[in-house]
C-alpha cells in the first residue's frame, strides 16, 4: 500500500479512536501520520491535518501543553496555518500564558 494511503487510513483510524473515547490511542495514530515522510503537497497537507486533529483532541482532553506542541508542528505556509495558530493561542491561554 502506498504511504499516502497508509496515511489516510491512519488518520481515519486516529479520528475514530478519539471519537470512541480512546484519546491516547487516537493521538498516537495521528502523531504517526504527522511524522510521515514524503515531499508531495498531499502528504504535507495530510501531516498538517493530523497534527491539527491530534492537538484538538489533546486540548479537549485537558492536555494543553502537548496540544500546543502538536499545533506548532503545522506548517506556517500551509492552508491550515491560521487554525493551528488560533488553536495554539487557545492552548497557551489554557496554560495561563496568554502573552505567548
Coordinates of N, CA, C and O in Angstrom, one line a residue:
X1 N 0.8 -1.2 0.0 CA 0.0 0.0 0.0 C 0.9 1.2 0.0 O 1.8 1.3 0.7
X2 N 0.6 2.2 -0.8 CA 1.3 3.5 -0.9 C 1.3 4.2 0.4 O 0.3 4.1 1.1
X3 N 2.3 4.9 0.8 CA 2.4 5.5 2.1 C 1.3 6.6 2.3 O 0.9 6.8 3.4
X4 N 0.9 7.2 1.2 CA -0.1 8.2 1.3 C -1.4 7.6 1.7 O -2.2 8.1 2.6
X5 N -1.7 6.4 1.1 CA -2.9 5.7 1.5 C -2.9 5.2 2.9 O -3.9 5.2 3.7
X6 N -1.7 4.8 3.4 CA -1.5 4.4 4.8 C -1.8 5.6 5.7 O -2.3 5.5 6.8
X7 N -1.3 6.7 5.2 CA -1.6 8.0 6.0 C -3.0 8.3 6.1 O -3.5 8.6 7.2
X8 N -3.8 8.1 5.1 CA -5.2 8.4 5.2 C -5.9 7.3 6.1 O -6.7 7.7 6.9
X9 N -5.5 6.1 6.0 CA -6.0 5.0 6.9 C -5.7 5.3 8.3 O -6.5 5.2 9.2
X10 N -4.4 5.8 8.6 CA -4.0 6.1 9.9 C -4.8 7.3 10.5 O -5.1 7.3 11.6
X11 N -5.0 8.3 9.6 CA -5.7 9.5 10.0 C -7.1 9.1 10.4 O -7.6 9.5 11.5
X12 N -7.8 8.3 9.6 CA -9.2 7.9 9.8 C -9.3 7.1 11.1 O -10.2 7.2 11.9
X13 N -8.3 6.2 11.3 CA -8.3 5.3 12.5 C -8.1 6.2 13.7 O -8.7 6.0 14.7
X14 N -7.2 7.2 13.6 CA -6.9 8.0 14.8 C -8.1 8.8 15.2 O -8.5 8.9 16.3
X15 N -8.8 9.4 14.2 CA -10.0 10.1 14.5 C -11.1 9.2 15.1 O -11.8 9.6 16.0
X16 N -11.3 8.0 14.5 CA -12.3 7.1 15.0 C -12.0 6.7 16.5 O -12.9 6.6 17.3
X17 N -10.7 6.5 16.8 CA -10.3 6.2 18.2 C -10.6 7.3 19.1 O -11.1 7.1 20.2
X18 N -10.3 8.5 18.7 CA -10.6 9.7 19.6 C -12.1 9.8 19.8 O -12.6 9.9 20.9
X19 N -12.9 9.6 18.7 CA -14.4 9.7 18.9 C -14.9 8.6 19.7 O -15.9 8.7 20.4
X20 N -14.2 7.4 19.8 CA -14.6 6.3 20.6 C -14.2 6.4 22.1 O -14.4 5.5 22.9
X21 N -13.5 7.5 22.4 CA -13.1 7.8 23.7 C -11.7 7.3 24.0 O -11.2 7.4 25.2
X22 N -11.0 6.7 23.0 CA -9.6 6.2 23.2 C -8.6 7.3 22.7 O -8.0 7.1 21.7
X23 N -8.6 8.4 23.5 CA -7.9 9.6 23.0 C -6.4 9.3 22.9 O -5.8 9.6 21.9
X24 N -5.8 8.6 23.9 CA -4.4 8.4 23.8 C -4.0 7.5 22.6 O -3.0 7.8 21.9
X25 N -4.8 6.5 22.3 CA -4.5 5.7 21.1 C -4.7 6.5 19.8 O -3.9 6.3 18.9
X26 N -5.8 7.3 19.8 CA -6.1 8.1 18.6 C -5.0 9.1 18.4 O -4.5 9.3 17.2
X27 N -4.5 9.7 19.4 CA -3.5 10.7 19.3 C -2.2 10.1 18.8 O -1.5 10.6 17.9
X28 N -1.9 8.9 19.3 CA -0.7 8.2 18.8 C -0.8 7.9 17.3 O 0.2 8.1 16.6
X29 N -1.9 7.5 16.8 CA -2.1 7.2 15.4 C -1.9 8.5 14.6 O -1.3 8.6 13.6
X30 N -2.5 9.6 15.1 CA -2.5 10.9 14.4 C -1.0 11.4 14.4 O -0.6 12.0 13.4
X31 N -0.3 11.3 15.5 CA 1.1 11.7 15.5 C 1.9 10.9 14.5 O 2.8 11.4 13.9
X32 N 1.6 9.6 14.4 CA 2.4 8.8 13.4 C 2.1 9.3 12.0 O 3.1 9.4 11.2
X33 N 0.9 9.7 11.7 CA 0.6 10.3 10.4 C 1.3 11.6 10.3 O 1.9 11.9 9.2
X34 N 1.4 12.4 11.3 CA 2.1 13.7 11.3 C 3.6 13.5 11.0 O 4.3 14.4 10.6
X35 N 4.1 12.3 11.2 CA 5.6 12.1 11.0 C 5.9 11.4 9.7 O 7.0 11.0 9.4
X36 N 4.8 11.2 8.8 CA 5.0 10.6 7.5 C 6.1 11.3 6.8 O 6.2 12.5 6.8
X37 N 6.9 10.5 6.0 CA 7.9 11.1 5.1 C 7.2 11.3 3.8 O 6.2 10.7 3.5
X38 N 7.8 12.1 3.0 CA 7.3 12.4 1.7 C 7.3 13.9 1.4 O 7.2 14.7 2.4
X39 N 7.4 14.3 0.2 CA 7.6 15.7 -0.2 C 6.4 16.2 -1.0 O 6.4 17.4 -1.3
X40 N 5.4 15.4 -1.3 CA 4.3 15.9 -2.0 C 3.4 16.8 -1.2 O 3.4 16.7 0.0
X41 N 2.7 17.7 -1.9 CA 1.8 18.6 -1.2 C 0.7 17.9 -0.5 O 0.3 18.2 0.6
X42 N 0.3 16.8 -1.1 CA -0.8 16.0 -0.5 C -0.3 15.4 0.9 O -1.1 15.4 1.8
X43 N 0.9 14.9 0.9 CA 1.4 14.3 2.1 C 1.6 15.4 3.2 O 1.3 15.2 4.3
X44 N 2.1 16.5 2.8 CA 2.3 17.6 3.7 C 1.0 18.1 4.3 O 0.9 18.4 5.5
X45 N 0.0 18.2 3.4 CA -1.4 18.6 3.9 C -1.9 17.6 4.9 O -2.6 17.9 5.9
X46 N -1.7 16.3 4.6 CA -2.2 15.2 5.5 C -1.5 15.3 6.8 O -2.1 15.1 7.9
X47 N -0.2 15.6 6.8 CA 0.6 15.7 8.1 C 0.0 16.9 8.9 O -0.3 16.7 10.1
X48 N -0.3 18.0 8.2 CA -0.8 19.2 8.9 C -2.2 18.8 9.5 O -2.5 19.2 10.7
X49 N -3.0 18.2 8.7 CA -4.3 17.8 9.2 C -4.3 16.9 10.4 O -5.0 17.0 11.4
X50 N -3.3 16.0 10.4 CA -3.2 15.0 11.5 C -2.7 15.8 12.8 O -3.2 15.5 13.9
X51 N -1.7 16.7 12.6 CA -1.3 17.4 13.8 C -2.4 18.3 14.4 O -2.5 18.4 15.6
X52 N -3.2 18.9 13.5 CA -4.3 19.7 14.0 C -5.3 18.9 14.7 O -5.8 19.3 15.8
X53 N -5.6 17.7 14.2 CA -6.6 16.8 14.8 C -6.0 16.3 16.2 O -6.8 16.2 17.2
X54 N -4.8 15.9 16.2 CA -4.2 15.5 17.4 C -4.2 16.6 18.5 O -4.5 16.3 19.7
X55 N -3.8 17.8 18.1 CA -3.8 18.9 19.0 C -5.2 19.2 19.6 O -5.4 19.5 20.8
X56 N -6.2 19.1 18.7 CA -7.6 19.4 19.1 C -8.0 18.3 20.1 O -8.7 18.7 21.1
X57 N -7.7 17.1 19.9 CA -8.1 16.0 20.8 C -7.4 16.2 22.2 O -8.0 16.0 23.2
X58 N -6.1 16.6 22.1 CA -5.4 16.8 23.3 C -5.9 18.0 24.1 O -6.0 17.9 25.3
X59 N -6.2 19.1 23.4 CA -6.7 20.3 24.1 C -8.1 20.0 24.7 O -8.3 20.4 25.9
X60 N -8.9 19.3 24.0 CA -10.2 18.9 24.5 C -10.1 18.0 25.8 O -10.9 18.0 26.7
X61 N -9.1 17.2 25.8 CA -8.9 16.2 26.9 C -8.2 16.9 28.1 O -8.0 16.2 29.1
X62 N -7.8 18.1 27.9 CA -7.2 18.9 29.0 C -5.6 18.9 29.0 O -5.0 19.4 30.0
X63 N -5.0 18.4 28.0 CA -3.5 18.4 27.9 C -3.1 19.5 27.0 O -2.7 19.3 25.9
X64 N -3.2 20.8 27.5 CA -2.9 22.0 26.7 C -1.5 22.1 26.3 O -1.2 22.5 25.2
X65 N -0.5 21.6 27.1 CA 0.9 21.7 26.8 C 1.2 20.9 25.6 O 1.9 21.3 24.6
X66 N 0.8 19.6 25.6 CA 1.1 18.7 24.5 C 0.3 19.1 23.3 O 0.8 19.0 22.1
X67 N -0.9 19.7 23.5 CA -1.7 20.2 22.3 C -1.0 21.3 21.6 O -0.9 21.3 20.4
X68 N -0.5 22.2 22.4 CA 0.3 23.3 21.8 C 1.5 22.8 21.0 O 1.7 23.3 19.9
X69 N 2.2 21.8 21.5 CA 3.3 21.2 20.8 C 2.8 20.7 19.4 O 3.5 20.8 18.4
X70 N 1.6 20.0 19.4 CA 1.1 19.4 18.2 C 0.7 20.6 17.2 O 1.0 20.5 16.0
X71 N 0.1 21.6 17.7 CA -0.3 22.7 16.8 C 0.9 23.4 16.2 O 0.9 23.8 15.1
X72 N 2.0 23.4 16.9 CA 3.2 24.0 16.4 C 3.9 23.2 15.3 O 4.8 23.7 14.7
X73 N 3.5 22.0 15.1 CA 4.0 21.1 14.0 C 3.4 21.5 12.7 O 3.9 21.1 11.6
X74 N 2.3 22.2 12.7 CA 1.6 22.5 11.4 C 2.4 23.6 10.7 O 2.9 24.5 11.3
X75 N 2.6 23.4 9.4 CA 3.4 24.3 8.6 C 2.7 25.7 8.6 O 1.5 25.9 8.5
X76 N 3.6 26.7 8.7 CA 3.1 28.1 8.7 C 2.6 28.6 7.3 O 1.7 29.4 7.2
X77 N 3.1 28.0 6.3 CA 2.7 28.4 4.9 C 1.6 27.5 4.4 O 1.2 27.7 3.2
X78 N 1.1 26.6 5.1 CA 0.0 25.7 4.7 C -1.4 26.2 4.9 O -1.5 27.3 5.6
X79 N -2.4 25.6 4.3 CA -3.7 26.1 4.4 C -4.4 26.0 5.7 O -5.4 26.6 6.0
X80 N -3.8 25.2 6.6 CA -4.3 25.1 8.0 C -3.6 25.9 9.0 O -3.8 25.8 10.2
X81 N -2.7 26.8 8.6 CA -1.8 27.5 9.5 C -2.7 28.4 10.4 O -2.4 28.5 11.6
X82 N -3.7 29.1 9.9 CA -4.5 30.0 10.7 C -5.2 29.3 11.8 O -5.2 29.7 12.9
X83 N -5.8 28.1 11.5 CA -6.4 27.3 12.5 C -5.5 26.9 13.6 O -5.8 26.9 14.8
X84 N -4.3 26.4 13.1 CA -3.3 25.9 14.1 C -2.8 27.1 15.0 O -2.6 26.9 16.2
X85 N -2.6 28.3 14.4 CA -2.1 29.4 15.2 C -3.2 29.8 16.2 O -2.9 30.1 17.4
X86 N -4.4 29.8 15.8 CA -5.5 30.2 16.7 C -5.6 29.1 17.8 O -5.7 29.5 19.0
X87 N -5.5 27.9 17.5 CA -5.6 26.8 18.5 C -4.4 26.8 19.4 O -4.6 26.6 20.6
X88 N -3.2 27.1 18.9 CA -2.1 27.2 19.8 C -2.3 28.4 20.8 O -1.9 28.3 21.9
X89 N -2.9 29.4 20.3 CA -3.3 30.5 21.3 C -4.2 30.1 22.3 O -4.1 30.4 23.5
X90 N -5.2 29.3 22.0 CA -6.1 28.8 23.0 C -5.4 27.9 24.0 O -5.6 27.9 25.2
X91 N -4.5 27.1 23.5 CA -3.7 26.2 24.4 C -2.8 27.0 25.3 O -2.8 26.7 26.5
X92 N -2.2 28.0 24.8 CA -1.4 28.9 25.6 C -2.2 29.6 26.7 O -1.8 29.7 27.8
X93 N -3.4 30.0 26.3 CA -4.3 30.7 27.3 C -4.7 29.7 28.4 O -4.8 30.0 29.5
X94 N -5.0 28.4 28.0 CA -5.3 27.4 28.9 C -4.2 27.2 29.9 O -4.4 26.8 31.1
X95 N -3.0 27.4 29.5 CA -1.8 27.2 30.3 C -1.5 28.5 31.1 O -0.5 28.5 31.9
X96 N -2.3 29.5 31.0 CA -2.0 30.8 31.6 C -0.9 31.6 31.0 O -0.3 32.4 31.7
X97 N -0.7 31.3 29.7 CA 0.4 32.0 29.0 C -0.2 32.8 27.9 O 0.3 32.7 26.7
X98 N -1.2 33.7 28.2 CA -1.9 34.4 27.1 C -1.0 35.3 26.3 O -1.3 35.7 25.2
X99 N 0.1 35.8 26.9 CA 1.0 36.7 26.2 C 1.8 36.0 25.1 O 2.3 36.6 24.2
X100 N 1.9 34.7 25.2 CA 2.6 33.9 24.2 C 1.8 33.9 22.9 O 2.1 33.9 21.8

